[in-house]
Amino acid sequence: AGKRAFIAGVADDNGYGWAIAKSLAAAGAEILVGTWVPALNIFETSLRRGKFDESRVLPDGSLMEITKVYPLDAVFDNLDDVPEDIKSNKRYAGSSNWTVKEVAESVKQDFGSIDILVHSLANGPEVSKPLLETSRNGYLAALSASSYSYVSLLKHFLPLMNPGMSFVGFSRSLGGSSLSLTYIASERIIPGYGGGMSSAKAALESDTKVLAFEAGRKNKIRVNTISAGPLRSRAAKAIGFIDTMIEYSIANAPLQKELSADEVGNTAAFLASPLASAITGAVIYVDNGLNAMGVGV
Ligand code: NAD
Protein backbone atom coordinates (compact mmCIF):
# COMPACT_ATOMS: atom_id res chain seq x y z
CA ALA A 1 0.00 0.00 0.00
CA GLY A 2 1.15 3.57 -0.67
CA LYS A 3 2.43 5.70 2.16
CA ARG A 4 0.82 8.90 3.36
CA ALA A 5 2.71 12.11 4.19
CA PHE A 6 1.61 15.21 6.05
CA ILE A 7 3.73 18.25 5.15
CA ALA A 8 3.32 21.32 7.33
CA GLY A 9 4.38 24.62 5.74
CA VAL A 10 3.28 24.65 2.11
CA ALA A 11 1.68 27.87 0.87
CA ASP A 12 3.11 28.26 -2.66
CA ASP A 13 5.30 26.40 -5.15
CA ASN A 14 8.58 28.16 -4.31
CA GLY A 15 9.58 26.71 -0.95
CA TYR A 16 11.14 23.54 0.35
CA GLY A 17 7.77 22.16 1.50
CA TRP A 18 6.47 22.08 -2.07
CA ALA A 19 9.62 20.41 -3.40
CA ILE A 20 9.47 17.79 -0.62
CA ALA A 21 5.82 17.13 -1.44
CA LYS A 22 6.78 16.56 -5.08
CA SER A 23 9.64 14.18 -4.30
CA LEU A 24 7.45 12.18 -1.92
CA ALA A 25 4.63 12.11 -4.50
CA ALA A 26 7.08 10.93 -7.15
CA ALA A 27 8.07 8.10 -4.77
CA GLY A 28 4.41 7.10 -4.55
CA ALA A 29 3.24 8.81 -1.37
CA GLU A 30 -0.19 10.35 -0.89
CA ILE A 31 0.20 14.05 -0.04
CA LEU A 32 -1.60 16.03 2.66
CA VAL A 33 -0.44 19.54 3.46
CA GLY A 34 -0.87 21.99 6.32
CA THR A 35 -1.08 25.61 5.17
CA TRP A 36 -0.74 28.66 7.40
CA VAL A 37 -4.25 30.06 7.93
CA PRO A 38 -3.53 33.58 6.60
CA ALA A 39 -2.10 32.07 3.40
CA LEU A 40 -4.81 29.42 2.93
CA ASN A 41 -7.19 31.31 0.69
CA ILE A 42 -4.68 32.39 -1.91
CA PHE A 43 -2.98 28.97 -1.91
CA GLU A 44 -6.23 27.08 -2.48
CA THR A 45 -7.41 29.56 -5.09
CA SER A 46 -4.11 29.36 -6.96
CA LEU A 47 -4.18 25.56 -6.84
CA ARG A 48 -7.75 25.46 -8.12
CA ARG A 49 -7.08 27.93 -10.92
CA GLY A 50 -4.13 25.89 -12.16
CA LYS A 51 -1.51 28.48 -11.25
CA PHE A 52 0.79 25.73 -9.96
CA ASP A 53 0.12 23.22 -12.73
CA GLU A 54 3.51 23.68 -14.36
CA SER A 55 5.28 23.05 -11.08
CA ARG A 56 3.04 20.08 -10.28
CA VAL A 57 4.60 18.03 -13.09
CA LEU A 58 6.36 14.92 -11.76
CA PRO A 59 9.27 13.13 -13.47
CA ASP A 60 6.83 10.63 -15.09
CA GLY A 61 4.80 13.48 -16.60
CA SER A 62 1.82 13.13 -14.27
CA LEU A 63 0.68 15.98 -11.98
CA MET A 64 1.20 15.85 -8.23
CA GLU A 65 -2.15 15.54 -6.48
CA ILE A 66 -2.61 17.10 -3.06
CA THR A 67 -5.32 14.96 -1.50
CA LYS A 68 -6.25 17.53 1.13
CA VAL A 69 -5.15 20.96 2.34
CA TYR A 70 -5.57 21.57 6.08
CA PRO A 71 -5.53 25.07 7.55
CA LEU A 72 -2.87 25.18 10.27
CA ASP A 73 -1.38 27.65 12.69
CA ALA A 74 1.47 25.82 14.39
CA VAL A 75 1.90 28.39 17.17
CA PHE A 76 -1.36 27.21 18.76
CA ASP A 77 -1.66 23.72 20.25
CA ASN A 78 -5.39 23.80 20.97
CA LEU A 79 -8.33 26.19 21.05
CA ASP A 80 -7.63 27.27 24.65
CA ASP A 81 -4.34 28.83 23.46
CA VAL A 82 -5.98 31.09 20.89
CA PRO A 83 -6.40 34.74 21.95
CA GLU A 84 -9.63 36.62 21.20
CA ASP A 85 -8.12 38.93 18.56
CA ILE A 86 -7.04 35.91 16.50
CA LYS A 87 -10.35 34.08 17.01
CA SER A 88 -12.26 37.09 15.69
CA ASN A 89 -9.75 37.90 12.92
CA LYS A 90 -11.53 37.60 9.58
CA ARG A 91 -8.97 35.28 8.01
CA TYR A 92 -8.98 32.93 11.00
CA ALA A 93 -12.72 32.99 11.62
CA GLY A 94 -13.25 31.79 8.04
CA SER A 95 -11.62 28.42 8.83
CA SER A 96 -11.84 26.02 11.72
CA ASN A 97 -9.85 23.23 13.39
CA TRP A 98 -6.48 24.79 12.59
CA THR A 99 -4.68 24.34 15.93
CA VAL A 100 -2.10 21.55 15.97
CA LYS A 101 -4.21 19.21 18.07
CA GLU A 102 -7.29 19.75 15.91
CA VAL A 103 -5.39 19.22 12.67
CA ALA A 104 -4.01 15.91 13.97
CA GLU A 105 -7.54 14.91 14.98
CA SER A 106 -8.92 15.86 11.56
CA VAL A 107 -6.23 13.89 9.74
CA LYS A 108 -6.95 10.92 11.98
CA GLN A 109 -10.66 11.19 11.24
CA ASP A 110 -10.12 11.56 7.49
CA PHE A 111 -7.34 9.03 6.92
CA GLY A 112 -6.67 7.08 10.12
CA SER A 113 -2.89 7.21 9.93
CA ILE A 114 0.15 8.76 8.28
CA ASP A 115 3.66 7.43 7.62
CA ILE A 116 5.70 10.58 7.10
CA LEU A 117 5.61 13.91 8.93
CA VAL A 118 7.42 16.94 7.53
CA HIS A 119 7.88 20.31 9.26
CA SER A 120 8.85 22.95 6.72
CA LEU A 121 7.91 26.16 8.47
CA ALA A 122 9.53 28.97 10.36
CA ASN A 123 8.69 32.50 11.40
CA GLY A 124 10.62 35.15 13.26
CA PRO A 125 8.86 38.51 13.44
CA GLU A 126 12.15 40.29 14.27
CA VAL A 127 14.38 38.29 11.89
CA SER A 128 15.88 41.46 10.42
CA LYS A 129 17.07 42.69 13.85
CA PRO A 130 20.44 41.63 15.28
CA LEU A 131 20.16 39.37 18.32
CA LEU A 132 21.30 42.20 20.61
CA GLU A 133 18.33 44.26 19.44
CA THR A 134 15.77 41.47 19.59
CA SER A 135 12.97 41.81 22.14
CA ARG A 136 11.99 39.02 24.50
CA ASN A 137 8.67 38.69 22.67
CA GLY A 138 10.35 38.54 19.28
CA TYR A 139 12.78 35.89 20.46
CA LEU A 140 10.07 33.77 22.06
CA ALA A 141 7.86 34.14 18.97
CA ALA A 142 10.70 32.83 16.77
CA LEU A 143 11.16 29.82 19.07
CA SER A 144 7.42 29.21 19.26
CA ALA A 145 6.81 29.27 15.50
CA SER A 146 10.07 27.65 14.39
CA SER A 147 11.06 25.18 17.13
CA TYR A 148 8.26 24.33 19.54
CA SER A 149 5.90 24.02 16.57
CA TYR A 150 7.88 20.90 15.64
CA VAL A 151 7.75 19.40 19.13
CA SER A 152 4.01 20.00 19.14
CA LEU A 153 3.39 18.60 15.65
CA LEU A 154 5.36 15.44 16.38
CA LYS A 155 3.69 15.01 19.75
CA HIS A 156 0.21 15.25 18.28
CA PHE A 157 0.89 13.22 15.12
CA LEU A 158 2.92 10.41 16.73
CA PRO A 159 -0.18 8.46 17.83
CA LEU A 160 -1.31 8.27 14.20
CA MET A 161 2.07 7.46 12.69
CA ASN A 162 2.71 3.95 11.43
CA PRO A 163 6.03 2.66 12.72
CA GLY A 164 8.94 2.23 10.36
CA MET A 165 9.53 -1.16 8.79
CA SER A 166 12.73 -2.95 8.01
CA PHE A 167 14.05 -2.97 4.48
CA VAL A 168 12.03 -5.59 2.67
CA GLY A 169 11.82 -4.04 -0.75
CA PHE A 170 10.31 -1.04 -2.42
CA SER A 171 6.70 -2.11 -1.92
CA ARG A 172 7.22 -0.85 1.63
CA SER A 173 9.55 1.85 0.52
CA LEU A 174 8.45 4.73 2.77
CA GLY A 175 7.35 5.16 6.35
CA GLY A 176 7.88 5.84 10.02
CA SER A 177 9.83 8.98 9.51
CA SER A 178 9.68 12.61 10.55
CA LEU A 179 11.84 15.51 9.45
CA SER A 180 12.31 19.25 9.62
CA LEU A 181 14.36 21.92 7.85
CA THR A 182 17.16 23.79 9.54
CA TYR A 183 19.87 26.28 8.63
CA ILE A 184 23.58 26.51 9.43
CA ALA A 185 23.06 29.82 11.25
CA SER A 186 22.38 27.56 14.28
CA GLU A 187 26.07 26.68 14.59
CA ARG A 188 28.00 29.35 12.64
CA ILE A 189 27.63 33.11 12.63
CA ILE A 190 25.41 34.27 9.75
CA PRO A 191 24.97 38.03 10.19
CA GLY A 192 21.45 39.02 9.10
CA TYR A 193 19.72 35.85 10.34
CA GLY A 194 18.52 37.59 13.46
CA GLY A 195 15.54 37.94 15.73
CA GLY A 196 16.37 34.72 17.57
CA MET A 197 16.06 32.67 14.36
CA SER A 198 19.62 31.36 14.81
CA SER A 199 18.64 30.35 18.36
CA ALA A 200 15.45 28.72 17.04
CA LYS A 201 17.42 26.56 14.58
CA ALA A 202 19.86 25.57 17.34
CA ALA A 203 16.90 24.44 19.45
CA LEU A 204 15.41 22.56 16.49
CA GLU A 205 18.66 20.67 15.91
CA SER A 206 19.12 19.78 19.56
CA ASP A 207 15.48 18.71 19.79
CA THR A 208 16.01 16.49 16.73
CA LYS A 209 18.35 14.35 18.84
CA VAL A 210 16.16 14.16 21.93
CA LEU A 211 13.01 13.54 19.86
CA ALA A 212 14.83 10.83 17.89
CA PHE A 213 15.47 9.05 21.19
CA GLU A 214 11.96 9.47 22.56
CA ALA A 215 10.05 8.73 19.34
CA GLY A 216 12.49 5.97 18.41
CA ARG A 217 12.16 4.09 21.66
CA LYS A 218 8.45 4.59 22.05
CA ASN A 219 7.13 4.56 18.49
CA LYS A 220 9.96 3.32 16.20
CA ILE A 221 9.82 6.64 14.38
CA ARG A 222 12.99 8.21 12.98
CA VAL A 223 13.58 11.95 13.45
CA ASN A 224 16.02 13.89 11.29
CA THR A 225 16.58 17.44 10.09
CA ILE A 226 17.92 18.71 6.77
CA SER A 227 20.31 21.66 6.99
CA ALA A 228 19.51 23.25 3.65
CA GLY A 229 21.47 25.79 1.66
CA PRO A 230 19.92 29.06 0.48
CA LEU A 231 16.74 29.02 -1.64
CA ARG A 232 14.79 32.02 -2.94
CA SER A 233 11.56 31.07 -1.12
CA ARG A 234 8.92 33.50 0.05
CA ALA A 235 10.20 33.26 3.65
CA ALA A 236 13.82 33.75 2.59
CA LYS A 237 13.00 36.80 0.46
CA ALA A 238 11.35 38.35 3.51
CA ILE A 239 14.65 38.11 5.42
CA GLY A 240 16.24 40.29 2.75
CA PHE A 241 19.71 38.82 2.08
CA ILE A 242 18.88 35.69 0.12
CA ASP A 243 20.50 36.78 -3.19
CA THR A 244 23.75 37.54 -1.35
CA MET A 245 23.63 34.11 0.31
CA ILE A 246 23.05 32.33 -3.00
CA GLU A 247 25.93 34.22 -4.64
CA TYR A 248 28.16 33.51 -1.64
CA SER A 249 27.40 29.81 -1.86
CA ILE A 250 28.07 29.62 -5.59
CA ALA A 251 31.37 31.45 -5.09
CA ASN A 252 32.57 29.47 -2.06
CA ALA A 253 30.96 26.02 -1.85
CA PRO A 254 32.76 22.87 -3.07
CA LEU A 255 29.96 22.46 -5.65
CA GLN A 256 29.64 25.75 -7.53
CA LYS A 257 26.01 25.62 -8.62
CA GLU A 258 22.74 27.07 -7.43
CA LEU A 259 20.97 24.68 -5.05
CA SER A 260 17.63 23.48 -6.38
CA ALA A 261 14.71 22.83 -4.04
CA ASP A 262 14.38 19.38 -5.66
CA GLU A 263 17.77 18.38 -4.25
CA VAL A 264 16.37 18.96 -0.77
CA GLY A 265 13.10 17.21 -1.76
CA ASN A 266 15.00 14.15 -2.95
CA THR A 267 16.98 13.98 0.29
CA ALA A 268 13.70 14.15 2.20
CA ALA A 269 12.37 11.21 0.15
CA PHE A 270 15.56 9.26 0.89
CA LEU A 271 15.31 10.02 4.62
CA ALA A 272 11.67 8.91 4.62
CA SER A 273 12.56 5.63 2.91
CA PRO A 274 13.96 2.40 4.41
CA LEU A 275 17.18 3.19 2.55
CA ALA A 276 17.71 5.47 5.57
CA SER A 277 16.49 2.90 8.10
CA ALA A 278 19.45 3.41 10.46
CA ILE A 279 19.54 7.21 10.21
CA THR A 280 17.92 9.08 13.08
CA GLY A 281 18.83 12.08 15.23
CA ALA A 282 20.89 13.41 12.34
CA VAL A 283 21.48 16.81 10.78
CA ILE A 284 21.91 16.11 7.07
CA TYR A 285 23.53 18.92 5.07
CA VAL A 286 22.07 19.56 1.64
CA ASP A 287 24.01 22.69 0.76
CA ASN A 288 26.49 21.87 -2.03
CA GLY A 289 29.00 21.27 0.78
CA LEU A 290 29.22 24.87 1.94
CA ASN A 291 29.13 23.76 5.61
CA ALA A 292 32.47 22.05 5.18
CA MET A 293 34.33 25.23 4.22
CA GLY A 294 36.32 27.01 6.91
CA VAL A 295 36.98 30.14 4.90
CA GLY A 296 35.65 31.83 1.77
CA VAL A 297 37.78 31.53 -1.33
P1 NAD B 1 8.42 29.01 2.67
O1 NAD B 1 7.94 30.41 2.71
O2 NAD B 1 8.12 28.19 1.47
O3 NAD B 1 7.93 28.16 3.93
C1 NAD B 1 7.67 28.67 5.20
C2 NAD B 1 6.22 28.36 5.48
O4 NAD B 1 5.94 28.54 6.87
C3 NAD B 1 5.25 29.25 4.73
O5 NAD B 1 4.40 28.46 3.95
C4 NAD B 1 4.46 29.95 5.85
O6 NAD B 1 3.13 30.16 5.49
C5 NAD B 1 4.59 28.91 6.96
N1 NAD B 1 4.30 29.40 8.32
C6 NAD B 1 4.83 30.47 8.96
N2 NAD B 1 4.33 30.57 10.20
C7 NAD B 1 3.47 29.51 10.36
C8 NAD B 1 2.64 29.06 11.41
N3 NAD B 1 2.57 29.72 12.56
N4 NAD B 1 1.89 27.94 11.23
C9 NAD B 1 1.94 27.27 10.05
N5 NAD B 1 2.71 27.65 9.03
C10 NAD B 1 3.46 28.76 9.17
O7 NAD B 1 10.00 29.12 2.92
P2 NAD B 1 11.16 28.03 3.03
O8 NAD B 1 12.40 28.83 2.97
O9 NAD B 1 10.97 26.93 2.08
O10 NAD B 1 11.02 27.49 4.52
C11 NAD B 1 10.78 26.15 4.87
C12 NAD B 1 11.79 25.71 5.91
O11 NAD B 1 13.09 25.68 5.32
C13 NAD B 1 11.90 26.63 7.12
O12 NAD B 1 12.07 25.88 8.30
C14 NAD B 1 13.16 27.41 6.81
O13 NAD B 1 13.77 27.95 7.97
C15 NAD B 1 13.99 26.31 6.19
N6 NAD B 1 15.20 26.75 5.46
C16 NAD B 1 15.11 27.63 4.42
C17 NAD B 1 16.26 28.05 3.76
C18 NAD B 1 16.18 29.02 2.59
O14 NAD B 1 17.20 29.56 2.17
N7 NAD B 1 15.01 29.25 2.02
C19 NAD B 1 17.52 27.55 4.14
C20 NAD B 1 17.58 26.64 5.19
C21 NAD B 1 16.42 26.25 5.85
Coordinates of C-alpha atoms and ligand atoms in Angstrom, one line a residue:
A1 CA 0.0 0.0 0.0
G2 CA 1.1 3.6 -0.7
K3 CA 2.4 5.7 2.2
R4 CA 0.8 8.9 3.4
A5 CA 2.7 12.1 4.2
F6 CA 1.6 15.2 6.0
I7 CA 3.7 18.2 5.1
A8 CA 3.3 21.3 7.3
G9 CA 4.4 24.6 5.7
V10 CA 3.3 24.7 2.1
A11 CA 1.7 27.9 0.9
D12 CA 3.1 28.3 -2.7
D13 CA 5.3 26.4 -5.2
N14 CA 8.6 28.2 -4.3
G15 CA 9.6 26.7 -1.0
Y16 CA 11.1 23.5 0.3
G17 CA 7.8 22.2 1.5
W18 CA 6.5 22.1 -2.1
A19 CA 9.6 20.4 -3.4
I20 CA 9.5 17.8 -0.6
A21 CA 5.8 17.1 -1.4
K22 CA 6.8 16.6 -5.1
S23 CA 9.6 14.2 -4.3
L24 CA 7.4 12.2 -1.9
A25 CA 4.6 12.1 -4.5
A26 CA 7.1 10.9 -7.2
A27 CA 8.1 8.1 -4.8
G28 CA 4.4 7.1 -4.5
A29 CA 3.2 8.8 -1.4
E30 CA -0.2 10.3 -0.9
I31 CA 0.2 14.0 0.0
L32 CA -1.6 16.0 2.7
V33 CA -0.4 19.5 3.5
G34 CA -0.9 22.0 6.3
T35 CA -1.1 25.6 5.2
W36 CA -0.7 28.7 7.4
V37 CA -4.3 30.1 7.9
P38 CA -3.5 33.6 6.6
A39 CA -2.1 32.1 3.4
L40 CA -4.8 29.4 2.9
N41 CA -7.2 31.3 0.7
I42 CA -4.7 32.4 -1.9
F43 CA -3.0 29.0 -1.9
E44 CA -6.2 27.1 -2.5
T45 CA -7.4 29.6 -5.1
S46 CA -4.1 29.4 -7.0
L47 CA -4.2 25.6 -6.8
R48 CA -7.7 25.5 -8.1
R49 CA -7.1 27.9 -10.9
G50 CA -4.1 25.9 -12.2
K51 CA -1.5 28.5 -11.3
F52 CA 0.8 25.7 -10.0
D53 CA 0.1 23.2 -12.7
E54 CA 3.5 23.7 -14.4
S55 CA 5.3 23.0 -11.1
R56 CA 3.0 20.1 -10.3
V57 CA 4.6 18.0 -13.1
L58 CA 6.4 14.9 -11.8
P59 CA 9.3 13.1 -13.5
D60 CA 6.8 10.6 -15.1
G61 CA 4.8 13.5 -16.6
S62 CA 1.8 13.1 -14.3
L63 CA 0.7 16.0 -12.0
M64 CA 1.2 15.9 -8.2
E65 CA -2.1 15.5 -6.5
I66 CA -2.6 17.1 -3.1
T67 CA -5.3 15.0 -1.5
K68 CA -6.2 17.5 1.1
V69 CA -5.1 21.0 2.3
Y70 CA -5.6 21.6 6.1
P71 CA -5.5 25.1 7.6
L72 CA -2.9 25.2 10.3
D73 CA -1.4 27.7 12.7
A74 CA 1.5 25.8 14.4
V75 CA 1.9 28.4 17.2
F76 CA -1.4 27.2 18.8
D77 CA -1.7 23.7 20.3
N78 CA -5.4 23.8 21.0
L79 CA -8.3 26.2 21.0
D80 CA -7.6 27.3 24.6
D81 CA -4.3 28.8 23.5
V82 CA -6.0 31.1 20.9
P83 CA -6.4 34.7 22.0
E84 CA -9.6 36.6 21.2
D85 CA -8.1 38.9 18.6
I86 CA -7.0 35.9 16.5
K87 CA -10.4 34.1 17.0
S88 CA -12.3 37.1 15.7
N89 CA -9.8 37.9 12.9
K90 CA -11.5 37.6 9.6
R91 CA -9.0 35.3 8.0
Y92 CA -9.0 32.9 11.0
A93 CA -12.7 33.0 11.6
G94 CA -13.2 31.8 8.0
S95 CA -11.6 28.4 8.8
S96 CA -11.8 26.0 11.7
N97 CA -9.9 23.2 13.4
W98 CA -6.5 24.8 12.6
T99 CA -4.7 24.3 15.9
V100 CA -2.1 21.5 16.0
K101 CA -4.2 19.2 18.1
E102 CA -7.3 19.8 15.9
V103 CA -5.4 19.2 12.7
A104 CA -4.0 15.9 14.0
E105 CA -7.5 14.9 15.0
S106 CA -8.9 15.9 11.6
V107 CA -6.2 13.9 9.7
K108 CA -7.0 10.9 12.0
Q109 CA -10.7 11.2 11.2
D110 CA -10.1 11.6 7.5
F111 CA -7.3 9.0 6.9
G112 CA -6.7 7.1 10.1
S113 CA -2.9 7.2 9.9
I114 CA 0.2 8.8 8.3
D115 CA 3.7 7.4 7.6
I116 CA 5.7 10.6 7.1
L117 CA 5.6 13.9 8.9
V118 CA 7.4 16.9 7.5
H119 CA 7.9 20.3 9.3
S120 CA 8.8 23.0 6.7
L121 CA 7.9 26.2 8.5
A122 CA 9.5 29.0 10.4
N123 CA 8.7 32.5 11.4
G124 CA 10.6 35.2 13.3
P125 CA 8.9 38.5 13.4
E126 CA 12.2 40.3 14.3
V127 CA 14.4 38.3 11.9
S128 CA 15.9 41.5 10.4
K129 CA 17.1 42.7 13.8
P130 CA 20.4 41.6 15.3
L131 CA 20.2 39.4 18.3
L132 CA 21.3 42.2 20.6
E133 CA 18.3 44.3 19.4
T134 CA 15.8 41.5 19.6
S135 CA 13.0 41.8 22.1
R136 CA 12.0 39.0 24.5
N137 CA 8.7 38.7 22.7
G138 CA 10.4 38.5 19.3
Y139 CA 12.8 35.9 20.5
L140 CA 10.1 33.8 22.1
A141 CA 7.9 34.1 19.0
A142 CA 10.7 32.8 16.8
L143 CA 11.2 29.8 19.1
S144 CA 7.4 29.2 19.3
A145 CA 6.8 29.3 15.5
S146 CA 10.1 27.6 14.4
S147 CA 11.1 25.2 17.1
Y148 CA 8.3 24.3 19.5
S149 CA 5.9 24.0 16.6
Y150 CA 7.9 20.9 15.6
V151 CA 7.8 19.4 19.1
S152 CA 4.0 20.0 19.1
L153 CA 3.4 18.6 15.7
L154 CA 5.4 15.4 16.4
K155 CA 3.7 15.0 19.7
H156 CA 0.2 15.2 18.3
F157 CA 0.9 13.2 15.1
L158 CA 2.9 10.4 16.7
P159 CA -0.2 8.5 17.8
L160 CA -1.3 8.3 14.2
M161 CA 2.1 7.5 12.7
N162 CA 2.7 3.9 11.4
P163 CA 6.0 2.7 12.7
G164 CA 8.9 2.2 10.4
M165 CA 9.5 -1.2 8.8
S166 CA 12.7 -2.9 8.0
F167 CA 14.0 -3.0 4.5
V168 CA 12.0 -5.6 2.7
G169 CA 11.8 -4.0 -0.7
F170 CA 10.3 -1.0 -2.4
S171 CA 6.7 -2.1 -1.9
R172 CA 7.2 -0.9 1.6
S173 CA 9.5 1.8 0.5
L174 CA 8.5 4.7 2.8
G175 CA 7.3 5.2 6.4
G176 CA 7.9 5.8 10.0
S177 CA 9.8 9.0 9.5
S178 CA 9.7 12.6 10.6
L179 CA 11.8 15.5 9.5
S180 CA 12.3 19.2 9.6
L181 CA 14.4 21.9 7.9
T182 CA 17.2 23.8 9.5
Y183 CA 19.9 26.3 8.6
I184 CA 23.6 26.5 9.4
A185 CA 23.1 29.8 11.3
S186 CA 22.4 27.6 14.3
E187 CA 26.1 26.7 14.6
R188 CA 28.0 29.4 12.6
I189 CA 27.6 33.1 12.6
I190 CA 25.4 34.3 9.8
P191 CA 25.0 38.0 10.2
G192 CA 21.5 39.0 9.1
Y193 CA 19.7 35.8 10.3
G194 CA 18.5 37.6 13.5
G195 CA 15.5 37.9 15.7
G196 CA 16.4 34.7 17.6
M197 CA 16.1 32.7 14.4
S198 CA 19.6 31.4 14.8
S199 CA 18.6 30.4 18.4
A200 CA 15.4 28.7 17.0
K201 CA 17.4 26.6 14.6
A202 CA 19.9 25.6 17.3
A203 CA 16.9 24.4 19.5
L204 CA 15.4 22.6 16.5
E205 CA 18.7 20.7 15.9
S206 CA 19.1 19.8 19.6
D207 CA 15.5 18.7 19.8
T208 CA 16.0 16.5 16.7
K209 CA 18.3 14.3 18.8
V210 CA 16.2 14.2 21.9
L211 CA 13.0 13.5 19.9
A212 CA 14.8 10.8 17.9
F213 CA 15.5 9.1 21.2
E214 CA 12.0 9.5 22.6
A215 CA 10.0 8.7 19.3
G216 CA 12.5 6.0 18.4
R217 CA 12.2 4.1 21.7
K218 CA 8.5 4.6 22.0
N219 CA 7.1 4.6 18.5
K220 CA 10.0 3.3 16.2
I221 CA 9.8 6.6 14.4
R222 CA 13.0 8.2 13.0
V223 CA 13.6 11.9 13.5
N224 CA 16.0 13.9 11.3
T225 CA 16.6 17.4 10.1
I226 CA 17.9 18.7 6.8
S227 CA 20.3 21.7 7.0
A228 CA 19.5 23.3 3.7
G229 CA 21.5 25.8 1.7
P230 CA 19.9 29.1 0.5
L231 CA 16.7 29.0 -1.6
R232 CA 14.8 32.0 -2.9
S233 CA 11.6 31.1 -1.1
R234 CA 8.9 33.5 0.1
A235 CA 10.2 33.3 3.6
A236 CA 13.8 33.7 2.6
K237 CA 13.0 36.8 0.5
A238 CA 11.3 38.3 3.5
I239 CA 14.7 38.1 5.4
G240 CA 16.2 40.3 2.8
F241 CA 19.7 38.8 2.1
I242 CA 18.9 35.7 0.1
D243 CA 20.5 36.8 -3.2
T244 CA 23.8 37.5 -1.4
M245 CA 23.6 34.1 0.3
I246 CA 23.1 32.3 -3.0
E247 CA 25.9 34.2 -4.6
Y248 CA 28.2 33.5 -1.6
S249 CA 27.4 29.8 -1.9
I250 CA 28.1 29.6 -5.6
A251 CA 31.4 31.5 -5.1
N252 CA 32.6 29.5 -2.1
A253 CA 31.0 26.0 -1.8
P254 CA 32.8 22.9 -3.1
L255 CA 30.0 22.5 -5.6
Q256 CA 29.6 25.7 -7.5
K257 CA 26.0 25.6 -8.6
E258 CA 22.7 27.1 -7.4
L259 CA 21.0 24.7 -5.1
S260 CA 17.6 23.5 -6.4
A261 CA 14.7 22.8 -4.0
D262 CA 14.4 19.4 -5.7
E263 CA 17.8 18.4 -4.2
V264 CA 16.4 19.0 -0.8
G265 CA 13.1 17.2 -1.8
N266 CA 15.0 14.1 -3.0
T267 CA 17.0 14.0 0.3
A268 CA 13.7 14.2 2.2
A269 CA 12.4 11.2 0.2
F270 CA 15.6 9.3 0.9
L271 CA 15.3 10.0 4.6
A272 CA 11.7 8.9 4.6
S273 CA 12.6 5.6 2.9
P274 CA 14.0 2.4 4.4
L275 CA 17.2 3.2 2.6
A276 CA 17.7 5.5 5.6
S277 CA 16.5 2.9 8.1
A278 CA 19.4 3.4 10.5
I279 CA 19.5 7.2 10.2
T280 CA 17.9 9.1 13.1
G281 CA 18.8 12.1 15.2
A282 CA 20.9 13.4 12.3
V283 CA 21.5 16.8 10.8
I284 CA 21.9 16.1 7.1
Y285 CA 23.5 18.9 5.1
V286 CA 22.1 19.6 1.6
D287 CA 24.0 22.7 0.8
N288 CA 26.5 21.9 -2.0
G289 CA 29.0 21.3 0.8
L290 CA 29.2 24.9 1.9
N291 CA 29.1 23.8 5.6
A292 CA 32.5 22.0 5.2
M293 CA 34.3 25.2 4.2
G294 CA 36.3 27.0 6.9
V295 CA 37.0 30.1 4.9
G296 CA 35.6 31.8 1.8
V297 CA 37.8 31.5 -1.3
Ligands
NAD1 P1 8.4 29.0 2.7 O1 7.9 30.4 2.7 O2 8.1 28.2 1.5 O3 7.9 28.2 3.9 C1 7.7 28.7 5.2 C2 6.2 28.4 5.5 O4 5.9 28.5 6.9 C3 5.2 29.3 4.7 O5 4.4 28.5 3.9 C4 4.5 29.9 5.9 O6 3.1 30.2 5.5 C5 4.6 28.9 7.0 N1 4.3 29.4 8.3 C6 4.8 30.5 9.0 N2 4.3 30.6 10.2 C7 3.5 29.5 10.4 C8 2.6 29.1 11.4 N3 2.6 29.7 12.6 N4 1.9 27.9 11.2 C9 1.9 27.3 10.0 N5 2.7 27.6 9.0 C10 3.5 28.8 9.2 O7 10.0 29.1 2.9 P2 11.2 28.0 3.0 O8 12.4 28.8 3.0 O9 11.0 26.9 2.1 O10 11.0 27.5 4.5 C11 10.8 26.1 4.9 C12 11.8 25.7 5.9 O11 13.1 25.7 5.3 C13 11.9 26.6 7.1 O12 12.1 25.9 8.3 C14 13.2 27.4 6.8 O13 13.8 27.9 8.0 C15 14.0 26.3 6.2 N6 15.2 26.8 5.5 C16 15.1 27.6 4.4 C17 16.3 28.0 3.8 C18 16.2 29.0 2.6 O14 17.2 29.6 2.2 N7 15.0 29.3 2.0 C19 17.5 27.5 4.1 C20 17.6 26.6 5.2 C21 16.4 26.2 5.9

